[in-house]
Amino acid sequence: MDQIKYPILTEKTISLLEKNQYNFDVNIKSTKTEIKKWIELFFNVQVISINSHKLPRKKKKIGTKTGYAVQYKRMIIKLKPGYSIPLFSSK
């Protein structure tokens, strides 16, 4: 359950929703097969394909010390026609 961090909602990803493609940031160690099984089980949908990529690391400076922000892997999940994932709760 902690593999998927949160959905990505930008202009580009909202336009991809029309093509039945959803974007999520997931744990850096997650694999495509793990995420596919989890999505199909939890949301009761059928996944056609999954594309993934790692975002570039961003430097973070706190005082005199520098480090890196937490890095996630981004997955683009394409569902079969007729299936959808509710991104917002209806409450």
Short mmCIF file of N, CA, C and O in Angstrom, two decimals, residues 2-49:
data_model
loop_
_atom_site.label_atom_id
_atom_site.label_comp_id
_atom_site.label_asym_id
_atom_site.label_seq_id
_atom_site.Cartn_x
_atom_site.Cartn_y
_atom_site.Cartn_z
N ASP A 2 2.05 1.18 0.57
CA ASP A 2 2.91 2.35 0.64
C ASP A 2 3.79 2.49 -0.60
O ASP A 2 4.62 3.38 -0.66
N GLN A 3 3.62 1.63 -1.59
CA GLN A 3 4.41 1.71 -2.81
C GLN A 3 4.04 2.93 -3.65
O GLN A 3 4.90 3.58 -4.22
N ILE A 4 2.74 3.24 -3.73
CA ILE A 4 2.29 4.40 -4.50
C ILE A 4 2.17 5.58 -3.56
O ILE A 4 1.45 5.52 -2.56
N LYS A 5 2.88 6.66 -3.87
CA LYS A 5 2.89 7.82 -2.98
C LYS A 5 1.68 8.72 -3.23
O LYS A 5 0.91 8.97 -2.32
N TYR A 6 1.52 9.20 -4.46
CA TYR A 6 0.39 10.09 -4.76
C TYR A 6 0.23 10.25 -6.27
O TYR A 6 1.19 10.04 -7.02
N PRO A 7 -0.98 10.63 -6.72
CA PRO A 7 -1.17 10.88 -8.15
C PRO A 7 -0.60 12.25 -8.53
O PRO A 7 -0.51 13.15 -7.72
N ILE A 8 -0.19 12.37 -9.79
CA ILE A 8 0.37 13.62 -10.31
C ILE A 8 -0.73 14.32 -11.09
O ILE A 8 -1.31 13.74 -12.00
N LEU A 9 -1.03 15.56 -10.73
CA LEU A 9 -2.06 16.32 -11.41
C LEU A 9 -1.48 17.64 -11.93
O LEU A 9 -1.32 18.60 -11.19
N THR A 10 -1.10 17.63 -13.20
CA THR A 10 -0.63 18.83 -13.88
C THR A 10 -1.46 18.97 -15.16
O THR A 10 -2.30 18.13 -15.44
N GLU A 11 -1.21 20.02 -15.91
CA GLU A 11 -1.96 20.21 -17.16
C GLU A 11 -1.75 19.03 -18.11
O GLU A 11 -2.69 18.53 -18.72
N LYS A 12 -0.52 18.59 -18.22
CA LYS A 12 -0.21 17.50 -19.13
C LYS A 12 -0.85 16.19 -18.67
O LYS A 12 -1.41 15.45 -19.48
N THR A 13 -0.78 15.89 -17.38
CA THR A 13 -1.34 14.63 -16.90
C THR A 13 -2.87 14.64 -16.95
O THR A 13 -3.48 13.60 -17.16
N ILE A 14 -3.47 15.81 -16.77
CA ILE A 14 -4.93 15.89 -16.88
C ILE A 14 -5.36 15.65 -18.32
O ILE A 14 -6.38 15.01 -18.58
N SER A 15 -4.56 16.11 -19.29
CA SER A 15 -4.90 15.83 -20.69
C SER A 15 -4.71 14.35 -21.01
O SER A 15 -5.38 13.81 -21.88
N LEU A 16 -3.80 13.67 -20.31
CA LEU A 16 -3.62 12.23 -20.51
C LEU A 16 -4.77 11.41 -19.95
O LEU A 16 -4.97 10.26 -20.36
N LEU A 17 -5.52 11.99 -19.01
CA LEU A 17 -6.68 11.27 -18.46
C LEU A 17 -7.70 10.96 -19.54
O LEU A 17 -8.41 9.96 -19.45
N GLU A 18 -7.79 11.81 -20.57
CA GLU A 18 -8.70 11.57 -21.67
C GLU A 18 -8.31 10.32 -22.46
O GLU A 18 -9.14 9.66 -23.06
N LYS A 19 -7.01 9.98 -22.45
CA LYS A 19 -6.52 8.79 -23.14
C LYS A 19 -6.48 7.58 -22.20
O LYS A 19 -5.88 6.56 -22.52
N ASN A 20 -7.07 7.72 -21.02
CA ASN A 20 -7.14 6.66 -20.01
C ASN A 20 -5.74 6.31 -19.48
O ASN A 20 -5.42 5.15 -19.25
N GLN A 21 -4.90 7.35 -19.28
CA GLN A 21 -3.57 7.17 -18.72
C GLN A 21 -3.47 7.96 -17.42
O GLN A 21 -3.85 9.12 -17.36
N TYR A 22 -2.95 7.32 -16.39
CA TYR A 22 -2.84 7.91 -15.07
C TYR A 22 -1.38 7.96 -14.65
O TYR A 22 -0.61 7.06 -14.95
N ASN A 23 -1.00 9.03 -13.93
CA ASN A 23 0.38 9.23 -13.50
C ASN A 23 0.47 9.18 -11.98
O ASN A 23 -0.31 9.85 -11.30
N PHE A 24 1.44 8.42 -11.49
CA PHE A 24 1.65 8.30 -10.05
C PHE A 24 3.13 8.37 -9.75
O PHE A 24 3.95 7.89 -10.53
N ASP A 25 3.48 8.96 -8.61
CA ASP A 25 4.82 8.84 -8.07
C ASP A 25 4.82 7.62 -7.17
O ASP A 25 3.93 7.46 -6.33
N VAL A 26 5.81 6.76 -7.35
CA VAL A 26 5.89 5.53 -6.57
C VAL A 26 7.26 5.44 -5.91
O VAL A 26 8.17 6.23 -6.20
N ASN A 27 7.40 4.49 -5.03
CA ASN A 27 8.66 4.25 -4.34
C ASN A 27 9.75 3.94 -5.36
O ASN A 27 9.50 3.28 -6.37
N ILE A 28 10.96 4.39 -5.11
CA ILE A 28 12.06 4.25 -6.07
C ILE A 28 12.41 2.79 -6.32
O ILE A 28 12.89 2.43 -7.39
N LYS A 29 12.14 1.90 -5.37
CA LYS A 29 12.50 0.49 -5.51
C LYS A 29 11.37 -0.36 -6.08
O LYS A 29 11.55 -1.56 -6.26
N SER A 30 10.25 0.23 -6.39
CA SER A 30 9.11 -0.52 -6.93
C SER A 30 9.37 -0.92 -8.38
O SER A 30 10.01 -0.20 -9.13
N THR A 31 8.84 -2.08 -8.75
CA THR A 31 8.96 -2.53 -10.13
C THR A 31 7.62 -2.39 -10.83
O THR A 31 6.58 -2.22 -10.19
N LYS A 32 7.65 -2.49 -12.16
CA LYS A 32 6.42 -2.36 -12.94
C LYS A 32 5.43 -3.47 -12.60
O LYS A 32 4.23 -3.22 -12.49
N THR A 33 5.91 -4.69 -12.42
CA THR A 33 5.01 -5.81 -12.14
C THR A 33 4.36 -5.67 -10.77
O THR A 33 3.18 -5.98 -10.61
N GLU A 34 5.10 -5.19 -9.77
CA GLU A 34 4.52 -4.97 -8.44
C GLU A 34 3.41 -3.93 -8.51
O GLU A 34 2.33 -4.12 -7.95
N ILE A 35 3.68 -2.83 -9.19
CA ILE A 35 2.70 -1.74 -9.29
C ILE A 35 1.49 -2.20 -10.08
O ILE A 35 0.35 -1.91 -9.71
N LYS A 36 1.69 -2.97 -11.15
CA LYS A 36 0.58 -3.46 -11.96
C LYS A 36 -0.33 -4.35 -11.13
O LYS A 36 -1.56 -4.20 -11.13
N LYS A 37 0.25 -5.29 -10.38
CA LYS A 37 -0.56 -6.18 -9.53
C LYS A 37 -1.32 -5.39 -8.48
O LYS A 37 -2.50 -5.65 -8.22
N TRP A 38 -0.65 -4.42 -7.87
CA TRP A 38 -1.28 -3.64 -6.81
C TRP A 38 -2.43 -2.80 -7.36
O TRP A 38 -3.51 -2.76 -6.77
N ILE A 39 -2.23 -2.13 -8.50
CA ILE A 39 -3.27 -1.29 -9.11
C ILE A 39 -4.48 -2.15 -9.49
O ILE A 39 -5.62 -1.78 -9.24
N GLU A 40 -4.23 -3.29 -10.13
CA GLU A 40 -5.33 -4.15 -10.55
C GLU A 40 -6.10 -4.69 -9.36
O GLU A 40 -7.32 -4.80 -9.41
N LEU A 41 -5.41 -5.02 -8.29
CA LEU A 41 -6.07 -5.55 -7.11
C LEU A 41 -6.85 -4.47 -6.35
O LEU A 41 -8.01 -4.66 -6.00
N PHE A 42 -6.21 -3.35 -6.11
CA PHE A 42 -6.81 -2.31 -5.27
C PHE A 42 -7.95 -1.57 -5.96
O PHE A 42 -9.00 -1.32 -5.37
N PHE A 43 -7.77 -1.20 -7.24
CA PHE A 43 -8.77 -0.42 -7.96
C PHE A 43 -9.71 -1.26 -8.82
O PHE A 43 -10.64 -0.74 -9.42
N ASN A 44 -9.44 -2.58 -8.92
CA ASN A 44 -10.28 -3.49 -9.70
C ASN A 44 -10.37 -3.04 -11.16
O ASN A 44 -11.46 -2.87 -11.70
N VAL A 45 -9.23 -2.81 -11.79
CA VAL A 45 -9.14 -2.39 -13.18
C VAL A 45 -8.18 -3.32 -13.91
O VAL A 45 -7.49 -4.13 -13.29
N GLN A 46 -8.12 -3.21 -15.24
CA GLN A 46 -7.17 -3.98 -16.04
C GLN A 46 -6.17 -3.03 -16.69
O GLN A 46 -6.56 -2.08 -17.36
N VAL A 47 -4.90 -3.30 -16.46
CA VAL A 47 -3.82 -2.44 -16.95
C VAL A 47 -3.30 -2.98 -18.28
O VAL A 47 -3.03 -4.17 -18.40
N ILE A 48 -3.18 -2.10 -19.27
CA ILE A 48 -2.61 -2.49 -20.57
C ILE A 48 -1.09 -2.38 -20.51
O ILE A 48 -0.38 -3.31 -20.85
N SER A 49 -0.58 -1.22 -20.07
CA SER A 49 0.86 -1.03 -20.05
C SER A 49 1.26 -0.05 -18.96
O SER A 49 0.44 0.73 -18.48
#
